[in-house]
Coordinates of C-alpha atoms and ligand atoms in Angstrom, one line a residue:
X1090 CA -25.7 38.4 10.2
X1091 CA -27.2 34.9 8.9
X1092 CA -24.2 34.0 6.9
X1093 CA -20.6 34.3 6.8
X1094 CA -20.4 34.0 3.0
X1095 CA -22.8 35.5 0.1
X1096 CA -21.3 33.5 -2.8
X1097 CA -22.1 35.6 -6.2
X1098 CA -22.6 33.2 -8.8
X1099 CA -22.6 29.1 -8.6
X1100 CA -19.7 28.2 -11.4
X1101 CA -16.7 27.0 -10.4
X1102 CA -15.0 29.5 -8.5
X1103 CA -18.0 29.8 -5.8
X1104 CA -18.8 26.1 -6.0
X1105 CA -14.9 25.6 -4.5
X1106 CA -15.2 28.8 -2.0
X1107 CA -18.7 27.5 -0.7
X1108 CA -16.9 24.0 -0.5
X1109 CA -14.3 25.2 1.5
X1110 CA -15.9 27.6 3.8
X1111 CA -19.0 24.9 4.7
X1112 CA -15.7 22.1 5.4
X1113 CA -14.5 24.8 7.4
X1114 CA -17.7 25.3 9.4
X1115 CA -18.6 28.4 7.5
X1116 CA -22.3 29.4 6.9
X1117 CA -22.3 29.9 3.1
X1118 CA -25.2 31.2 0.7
X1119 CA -24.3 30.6 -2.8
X1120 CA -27.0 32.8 -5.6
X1121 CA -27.4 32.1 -9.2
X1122 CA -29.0 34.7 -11.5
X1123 CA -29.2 31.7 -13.6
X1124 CA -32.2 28.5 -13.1
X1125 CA -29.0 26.2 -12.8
X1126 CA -25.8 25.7 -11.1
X1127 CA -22.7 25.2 -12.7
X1128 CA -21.9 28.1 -14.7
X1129 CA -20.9 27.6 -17.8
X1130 CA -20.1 24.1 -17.2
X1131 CA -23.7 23.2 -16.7
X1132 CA -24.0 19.8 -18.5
X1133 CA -27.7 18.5 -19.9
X1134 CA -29.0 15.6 -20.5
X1135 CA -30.4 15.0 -24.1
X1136 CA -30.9 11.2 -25.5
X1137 CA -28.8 10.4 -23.0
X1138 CA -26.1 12.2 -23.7
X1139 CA -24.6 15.1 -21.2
X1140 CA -24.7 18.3 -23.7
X1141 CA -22.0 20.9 -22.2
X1142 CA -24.7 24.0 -22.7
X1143 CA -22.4 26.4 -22.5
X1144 CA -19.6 25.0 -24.3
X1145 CA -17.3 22.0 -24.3
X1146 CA -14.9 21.6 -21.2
X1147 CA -12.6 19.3 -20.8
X1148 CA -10.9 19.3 -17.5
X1149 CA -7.0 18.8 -17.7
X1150 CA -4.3 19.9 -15.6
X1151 CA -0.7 19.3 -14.2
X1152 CA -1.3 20.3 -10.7
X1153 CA -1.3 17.5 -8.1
X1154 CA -3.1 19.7 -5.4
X1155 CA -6.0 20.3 -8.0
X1156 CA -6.0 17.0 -9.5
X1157 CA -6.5 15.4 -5.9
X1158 CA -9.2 18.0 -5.4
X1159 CA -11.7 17.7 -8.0
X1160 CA -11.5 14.2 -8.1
X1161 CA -13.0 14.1 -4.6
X1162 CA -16.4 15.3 -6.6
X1163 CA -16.1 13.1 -9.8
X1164 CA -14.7 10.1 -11.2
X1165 CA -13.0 11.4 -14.9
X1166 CA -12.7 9.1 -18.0
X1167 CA -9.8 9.0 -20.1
X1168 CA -10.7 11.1 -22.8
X1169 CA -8.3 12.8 -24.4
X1170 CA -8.6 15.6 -26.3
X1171 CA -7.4 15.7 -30.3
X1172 CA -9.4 17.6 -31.8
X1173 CA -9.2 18.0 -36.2
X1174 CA -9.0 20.9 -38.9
X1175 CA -11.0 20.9 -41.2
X1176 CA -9.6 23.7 -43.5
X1177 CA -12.1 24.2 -46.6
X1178 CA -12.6 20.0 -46.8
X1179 CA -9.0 19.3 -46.0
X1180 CA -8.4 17.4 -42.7
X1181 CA -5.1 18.2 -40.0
X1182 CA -4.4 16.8 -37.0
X1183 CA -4.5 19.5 -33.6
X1184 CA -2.3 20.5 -32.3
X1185 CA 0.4 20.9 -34.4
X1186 CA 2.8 18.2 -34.5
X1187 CA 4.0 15.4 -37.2
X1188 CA 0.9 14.6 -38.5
X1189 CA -0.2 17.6 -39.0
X1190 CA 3.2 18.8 -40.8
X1191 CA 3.3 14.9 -43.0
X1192 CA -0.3 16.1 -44.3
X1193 CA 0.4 19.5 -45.2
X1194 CA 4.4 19.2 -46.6
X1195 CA 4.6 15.7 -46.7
X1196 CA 7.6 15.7 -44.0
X1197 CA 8.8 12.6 -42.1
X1198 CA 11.3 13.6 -39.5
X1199 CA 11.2 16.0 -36.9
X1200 CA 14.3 17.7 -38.8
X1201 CA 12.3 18.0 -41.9
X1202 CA 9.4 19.3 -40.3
X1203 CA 11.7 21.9 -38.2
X1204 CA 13.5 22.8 -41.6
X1205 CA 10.3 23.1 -43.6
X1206 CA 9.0 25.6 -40.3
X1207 CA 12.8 27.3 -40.3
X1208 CA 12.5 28.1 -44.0
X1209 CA 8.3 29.7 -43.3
X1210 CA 9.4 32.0 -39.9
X1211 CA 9.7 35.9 -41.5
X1212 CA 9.5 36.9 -37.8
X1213 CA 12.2 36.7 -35.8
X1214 CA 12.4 39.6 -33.4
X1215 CA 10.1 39.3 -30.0
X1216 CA 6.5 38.9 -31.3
X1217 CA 3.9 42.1 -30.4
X1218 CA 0.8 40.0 -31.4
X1219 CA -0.9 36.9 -32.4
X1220 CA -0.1 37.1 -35.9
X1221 CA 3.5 37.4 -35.7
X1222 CA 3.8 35.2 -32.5
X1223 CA 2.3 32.3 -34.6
X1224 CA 4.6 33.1 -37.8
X1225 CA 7.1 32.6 -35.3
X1226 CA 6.0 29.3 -33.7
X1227 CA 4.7 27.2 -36.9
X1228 CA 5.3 29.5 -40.1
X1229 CA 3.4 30.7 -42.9
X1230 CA 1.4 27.6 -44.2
X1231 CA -0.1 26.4 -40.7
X1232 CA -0.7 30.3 -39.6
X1233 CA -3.0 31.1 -43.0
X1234 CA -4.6 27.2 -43.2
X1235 CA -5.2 26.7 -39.1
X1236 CA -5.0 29.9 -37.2
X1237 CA -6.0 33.2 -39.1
X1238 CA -9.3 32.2 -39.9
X1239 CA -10.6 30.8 -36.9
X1240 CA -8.8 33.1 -34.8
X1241 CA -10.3 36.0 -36.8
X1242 CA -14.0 34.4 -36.4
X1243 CA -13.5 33.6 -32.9
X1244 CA -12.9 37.1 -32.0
X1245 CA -13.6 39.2 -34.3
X1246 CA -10.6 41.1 -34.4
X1247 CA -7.4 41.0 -36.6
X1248 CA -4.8 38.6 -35.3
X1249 CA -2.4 41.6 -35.8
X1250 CA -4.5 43.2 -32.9
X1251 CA -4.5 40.0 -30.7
X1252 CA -2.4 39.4 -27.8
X1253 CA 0.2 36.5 -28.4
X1254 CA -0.6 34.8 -25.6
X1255 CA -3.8 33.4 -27.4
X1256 CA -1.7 31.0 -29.4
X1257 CA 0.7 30.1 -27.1
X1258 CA -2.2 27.9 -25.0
X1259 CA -1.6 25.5 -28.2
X1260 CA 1.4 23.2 -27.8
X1261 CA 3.8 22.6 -30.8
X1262 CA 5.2 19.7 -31.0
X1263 CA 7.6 17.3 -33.4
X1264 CA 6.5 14.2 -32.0
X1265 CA 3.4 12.2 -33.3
X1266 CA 1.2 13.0 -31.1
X1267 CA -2.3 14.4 -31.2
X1268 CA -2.9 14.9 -27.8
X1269 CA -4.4 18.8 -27.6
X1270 CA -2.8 19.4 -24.0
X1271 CA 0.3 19.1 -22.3
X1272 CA -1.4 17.9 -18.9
X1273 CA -0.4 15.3 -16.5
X1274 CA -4.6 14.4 -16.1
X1275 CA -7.3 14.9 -18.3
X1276 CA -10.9 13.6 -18.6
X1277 CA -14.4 14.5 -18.2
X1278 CA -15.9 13.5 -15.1
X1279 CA -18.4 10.6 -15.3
X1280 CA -22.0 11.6 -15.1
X1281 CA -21.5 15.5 -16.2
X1282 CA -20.3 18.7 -14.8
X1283 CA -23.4 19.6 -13.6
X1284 CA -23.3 16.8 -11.0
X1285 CA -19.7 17.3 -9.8
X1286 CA -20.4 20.4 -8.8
X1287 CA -24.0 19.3 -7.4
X1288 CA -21.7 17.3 -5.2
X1289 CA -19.2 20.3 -4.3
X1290 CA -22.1 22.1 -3.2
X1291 CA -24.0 19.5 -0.7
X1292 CA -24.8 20.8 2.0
X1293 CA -24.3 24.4 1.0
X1294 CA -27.8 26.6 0.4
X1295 CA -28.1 27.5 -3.0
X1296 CA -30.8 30.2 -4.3
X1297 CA -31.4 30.1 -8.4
X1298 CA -33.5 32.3 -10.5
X1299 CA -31.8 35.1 -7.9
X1300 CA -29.9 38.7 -9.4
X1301 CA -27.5 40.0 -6.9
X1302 CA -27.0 42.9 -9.0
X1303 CA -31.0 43.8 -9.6
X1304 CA -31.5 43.1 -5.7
X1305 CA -28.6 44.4 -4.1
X1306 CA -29.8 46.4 -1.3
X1307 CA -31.6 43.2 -0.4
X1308 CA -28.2 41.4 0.6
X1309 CA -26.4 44.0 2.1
X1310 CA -26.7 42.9 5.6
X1311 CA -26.9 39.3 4.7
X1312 CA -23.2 38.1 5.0
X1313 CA -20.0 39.3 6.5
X1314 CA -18.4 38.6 3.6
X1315 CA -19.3 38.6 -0.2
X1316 CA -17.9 36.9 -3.0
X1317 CA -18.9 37.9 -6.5
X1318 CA -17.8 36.4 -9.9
X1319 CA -20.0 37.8 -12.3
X1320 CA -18.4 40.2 -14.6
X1321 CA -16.2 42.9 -12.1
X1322 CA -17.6 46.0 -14.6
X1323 CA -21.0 45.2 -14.1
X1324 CA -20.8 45.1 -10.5
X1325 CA -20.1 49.0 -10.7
X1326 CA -22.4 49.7 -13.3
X1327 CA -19.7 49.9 -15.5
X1328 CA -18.6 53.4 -14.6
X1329 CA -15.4 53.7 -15.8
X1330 CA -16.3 51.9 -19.5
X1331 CA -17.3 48.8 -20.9
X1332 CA -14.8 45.4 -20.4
X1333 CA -14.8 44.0 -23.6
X1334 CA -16.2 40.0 -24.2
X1335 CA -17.1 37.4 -26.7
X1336 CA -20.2 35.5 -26.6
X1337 CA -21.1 32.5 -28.3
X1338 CA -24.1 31.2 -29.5
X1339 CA -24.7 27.7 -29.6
X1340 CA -27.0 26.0 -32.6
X1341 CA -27.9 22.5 -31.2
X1342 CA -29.3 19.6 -33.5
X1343 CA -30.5 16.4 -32.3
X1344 CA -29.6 13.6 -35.0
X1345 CA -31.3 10.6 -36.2
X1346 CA -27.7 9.1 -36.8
X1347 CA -25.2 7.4 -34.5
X1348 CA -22.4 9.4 -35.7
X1349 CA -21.8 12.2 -36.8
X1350 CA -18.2 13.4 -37.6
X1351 CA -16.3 10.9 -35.4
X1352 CA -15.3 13.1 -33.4
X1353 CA -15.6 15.0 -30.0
X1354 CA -14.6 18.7 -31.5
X1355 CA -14.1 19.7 -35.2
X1356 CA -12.5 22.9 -35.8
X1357 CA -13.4 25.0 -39.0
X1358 CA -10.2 26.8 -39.9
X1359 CA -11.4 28.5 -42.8
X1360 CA -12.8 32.2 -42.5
X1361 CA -16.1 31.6 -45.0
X1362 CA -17.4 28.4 -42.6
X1363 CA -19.8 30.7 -40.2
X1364 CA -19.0 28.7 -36.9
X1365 CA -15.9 28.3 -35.1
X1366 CA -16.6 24.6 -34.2
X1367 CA -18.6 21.5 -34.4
X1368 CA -19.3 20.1 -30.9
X1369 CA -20.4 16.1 -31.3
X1370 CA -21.1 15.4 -27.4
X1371 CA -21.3 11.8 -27.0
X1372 CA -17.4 11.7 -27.8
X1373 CA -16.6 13.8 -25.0
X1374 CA -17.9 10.9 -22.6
X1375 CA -18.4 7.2 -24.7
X1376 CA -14.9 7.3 -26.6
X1377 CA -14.9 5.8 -30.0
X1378 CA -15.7 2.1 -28.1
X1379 CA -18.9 0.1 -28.4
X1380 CA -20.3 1.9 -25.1
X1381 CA -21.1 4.9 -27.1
X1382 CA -22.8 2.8 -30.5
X1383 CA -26.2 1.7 -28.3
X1384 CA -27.2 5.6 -28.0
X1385 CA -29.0 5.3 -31.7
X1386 CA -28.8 9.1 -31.7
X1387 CA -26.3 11.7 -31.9
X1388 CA -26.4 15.8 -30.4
X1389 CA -24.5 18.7 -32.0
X1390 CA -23.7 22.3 -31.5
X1391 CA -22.0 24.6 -33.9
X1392 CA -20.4 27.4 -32.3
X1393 CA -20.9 31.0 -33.2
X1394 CA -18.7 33.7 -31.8
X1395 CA -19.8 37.5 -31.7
X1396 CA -19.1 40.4 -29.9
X1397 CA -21.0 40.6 -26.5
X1398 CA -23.2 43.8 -25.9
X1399 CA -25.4 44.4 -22.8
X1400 CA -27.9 41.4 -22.6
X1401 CA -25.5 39.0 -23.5
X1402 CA -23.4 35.8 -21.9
X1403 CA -19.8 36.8 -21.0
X1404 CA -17.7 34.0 -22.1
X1405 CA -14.3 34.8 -23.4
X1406 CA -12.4 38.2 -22.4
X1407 CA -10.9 40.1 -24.8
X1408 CA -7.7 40.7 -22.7
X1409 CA -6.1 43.2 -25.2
X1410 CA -4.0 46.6 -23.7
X1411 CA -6.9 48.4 -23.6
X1412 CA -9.2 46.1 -21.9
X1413 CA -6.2 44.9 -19.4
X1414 CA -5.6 48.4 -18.5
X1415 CA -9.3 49.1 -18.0
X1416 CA -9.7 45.9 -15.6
X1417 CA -6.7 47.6 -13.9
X1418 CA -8.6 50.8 -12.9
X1419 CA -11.7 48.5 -12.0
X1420 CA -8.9 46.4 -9.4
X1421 CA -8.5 49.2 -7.7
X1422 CA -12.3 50.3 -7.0
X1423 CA -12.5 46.6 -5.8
X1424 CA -10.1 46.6 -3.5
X1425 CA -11.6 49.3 -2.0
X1426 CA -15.2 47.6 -1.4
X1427 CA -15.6 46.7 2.1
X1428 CA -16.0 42.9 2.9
X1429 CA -16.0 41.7 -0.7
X1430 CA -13.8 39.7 -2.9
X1431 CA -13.7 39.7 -6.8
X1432 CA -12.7 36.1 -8.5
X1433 CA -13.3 33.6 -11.4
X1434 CA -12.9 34.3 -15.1
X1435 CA -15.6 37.2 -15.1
X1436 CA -14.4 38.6 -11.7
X1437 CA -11.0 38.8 -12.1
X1438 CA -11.0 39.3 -16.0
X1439 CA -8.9 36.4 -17.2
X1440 CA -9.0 33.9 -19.8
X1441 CA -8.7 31.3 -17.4
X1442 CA -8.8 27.9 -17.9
X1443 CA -10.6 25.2 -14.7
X1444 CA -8.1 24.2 -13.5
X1445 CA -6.5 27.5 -12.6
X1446 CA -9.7 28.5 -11.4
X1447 CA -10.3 26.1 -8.9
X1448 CA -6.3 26.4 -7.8
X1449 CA -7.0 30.8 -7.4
X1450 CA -10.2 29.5 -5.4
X1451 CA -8.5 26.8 -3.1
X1452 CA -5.6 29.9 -2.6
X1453 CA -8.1 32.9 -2.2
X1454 CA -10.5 30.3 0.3
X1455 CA -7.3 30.1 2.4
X1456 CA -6.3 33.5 3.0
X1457 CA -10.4 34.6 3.3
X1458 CA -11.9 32.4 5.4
X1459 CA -11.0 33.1 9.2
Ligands
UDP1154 N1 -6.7 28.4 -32.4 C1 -6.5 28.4 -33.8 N2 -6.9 27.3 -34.5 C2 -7.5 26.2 -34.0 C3 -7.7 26.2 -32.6 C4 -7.3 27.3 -31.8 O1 -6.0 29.3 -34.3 O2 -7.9 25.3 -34.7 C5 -6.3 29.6 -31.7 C6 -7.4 30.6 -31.5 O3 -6.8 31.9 -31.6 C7 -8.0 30.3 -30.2 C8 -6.7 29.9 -29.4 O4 -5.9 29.2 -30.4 O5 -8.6 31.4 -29.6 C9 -6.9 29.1 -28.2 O6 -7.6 27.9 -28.5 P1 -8.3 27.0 -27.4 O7 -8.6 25.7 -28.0 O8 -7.5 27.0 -26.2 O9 -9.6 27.9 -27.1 P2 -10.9 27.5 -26.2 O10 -11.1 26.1 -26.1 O11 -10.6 28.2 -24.8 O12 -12.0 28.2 -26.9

């Protein structure tokens, strides 16, 4: 056989298994149904600014073994994320924390802020969904003004029919702080996504423009072992049912202004505002400092979330009891395939974020590759 690895798909996941099987004198084929690498963190450049195609990343994590990984590939700023509300032309600070509760109930201290939430919580038994997990966490006001209706729009489904987990990736806190994550390092590495992973992949053969799925007879006997990350229900012709995803579609506008809504990500809370989100790129890499004021013009994307039919971009799954218990059943046929691994956010069905893919990837690479 010409290779030791056929590496379905060239997002993250493969770009750190080809990595580590080339370092480890491995002969790796990496294929892309798609004309570029990177998954969905493929990063363009437009009036040079690097436009996150596929949706805004930013990488953050609290894992030293990850953090010392990727930053073999990329240099990262210091951008930090705080994203803002804007709830029908009001403005609150993300995540929740003091400024966010001063704007909305005028509240100083931590204790008034923690009294004011006290007073809101109806729920107090274990929380069986979204909805009643953030009554729970922030109360009443913040759950109808900054959850319900972007929640609603961002998956089309009831926050009563949500798993509570959803919420939960949005820290709380009663300090001032409008930091959106609770990582040890954060950033978006210099130059784009697209060429981090460009960098993870030297050396390795990549094929573009290539469907392992339309052509798979043709790489049956190319690879001892295979690697796929495209969506697992797909790779069995969805047999047992449909996996359930959100896809987004992006609406990008190129602006004859420096500056837009001053601002990396804007969130539209309300449930009337179409889009989810107003991506304004340059912020993600210039910060608010005189670097980013020579680029005379500005790049935006709203954010529209639908349901995904056949056709479509998986981006988000819907991991709900019925669609958990459906990737169950789909586990098993996997495990049964001869020679071939399932991973990454499509592969393994998980609402993953980077940096727990690249950690899955560094674990899986060790245990794989002989
Ligand atoms: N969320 C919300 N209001 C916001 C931002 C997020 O209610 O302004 C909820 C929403 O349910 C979303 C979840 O928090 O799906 C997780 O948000 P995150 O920013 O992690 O989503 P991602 O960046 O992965 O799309």
């Amino acid at each position: 056989m010409k290779y030791d690895f056929l590496i379905v798909g060239a997002g993250l996941y493969g770009a750190v298994f080809a990595e580590q099987a080339t370092k480890r004198g491995k002969k790796a084929l990496v294929i892309d149904k798609r004309p570029t690498i990177a998954g969905n963190l493929y990063t363009e450049k437009i009036e040079g600014i690097n436009v996150h195609k596929y949706g805004a990343h930013i990488f953050h994590t609290n894992n030293e073994k990850v953090w010392h990984y990727i930053t073999k590939f990329a240099t990262f700023n210091r951008y930090t994320n705080s994203p803002i509300a804007n709830y029908k032309g009001e403005i609150y600070s993300l995540p929740f924390n003091m400024y966010t509760f001063y704007k909305l109930w005028n509240t100083i201290t931590p204790e008034e802020a923690k009294k004011k939430i006290e007073s809101q919580k109806t729920i107090l038994k274990e929380p069986k969904n979204l909805e009643e997990q953030s009554i729970k966490l922030v109360g009443k006001d913040i759950y109808e003004k900054l959850i319900k209706g972007y929640t609603e729009k961002q998956w089309g489904r009831s926050c009563s029919e949500l798993p509570a987990f959803i919420i939960k990736r949005l820290p709380v806190r009663f300090t001032y702080d409008n930091n959106y994550f609770d990582s040890k390092y954060q950033g978006i590495p210099i130059g784009g996504y697209t060429k981090m992973v460009e960098k993870m992949l030297e050396g390795v053969e990549v094929r573009l423009n290539t469907d392992y799925l339309k052509n798979k007879k043709d790489y049956k006997n190319i690879a001892k072992t295979t690697i796929y990350t495209g969506p697992i229900d797909a790779y069995f012709d969805q047999e047992l049912g449909i996996l359930e995803y959100r896809t987004v579609r992006f609406e990008n506008e190129i602006l004859d202004i420096d500056n837009f809504q001053g601002n990396a990500v804007v969130n539209y809370t309300d449930k009337e505002t179409p889009y989810t989100r107003i991506i304004e790129h340059k912020w993600f890499e210039f910060g608010k400092d005189e670097s980013g004021k020579d680029l005379p013009k500005t790049v935006i994307s709203k954010e529209y979330s639908f349901e995904w039919k056949n056709g479509d971009e998986p981006y988000y799954p819907v991991n709900d009891k019925k669609n958990n218990e459906l990737y169950e059943r789909y586990k098993k046929l996997a495990e049964k395939e001869k020679n071939t691994f399932f991973g990454g956010r499509l592969g393994e069905y998980k609402y993953y974020d980077m940096d727990s893919v690249i950690e899955k990837a560094l674990t899986d690479a060790e245990k794989i590759i002989r």
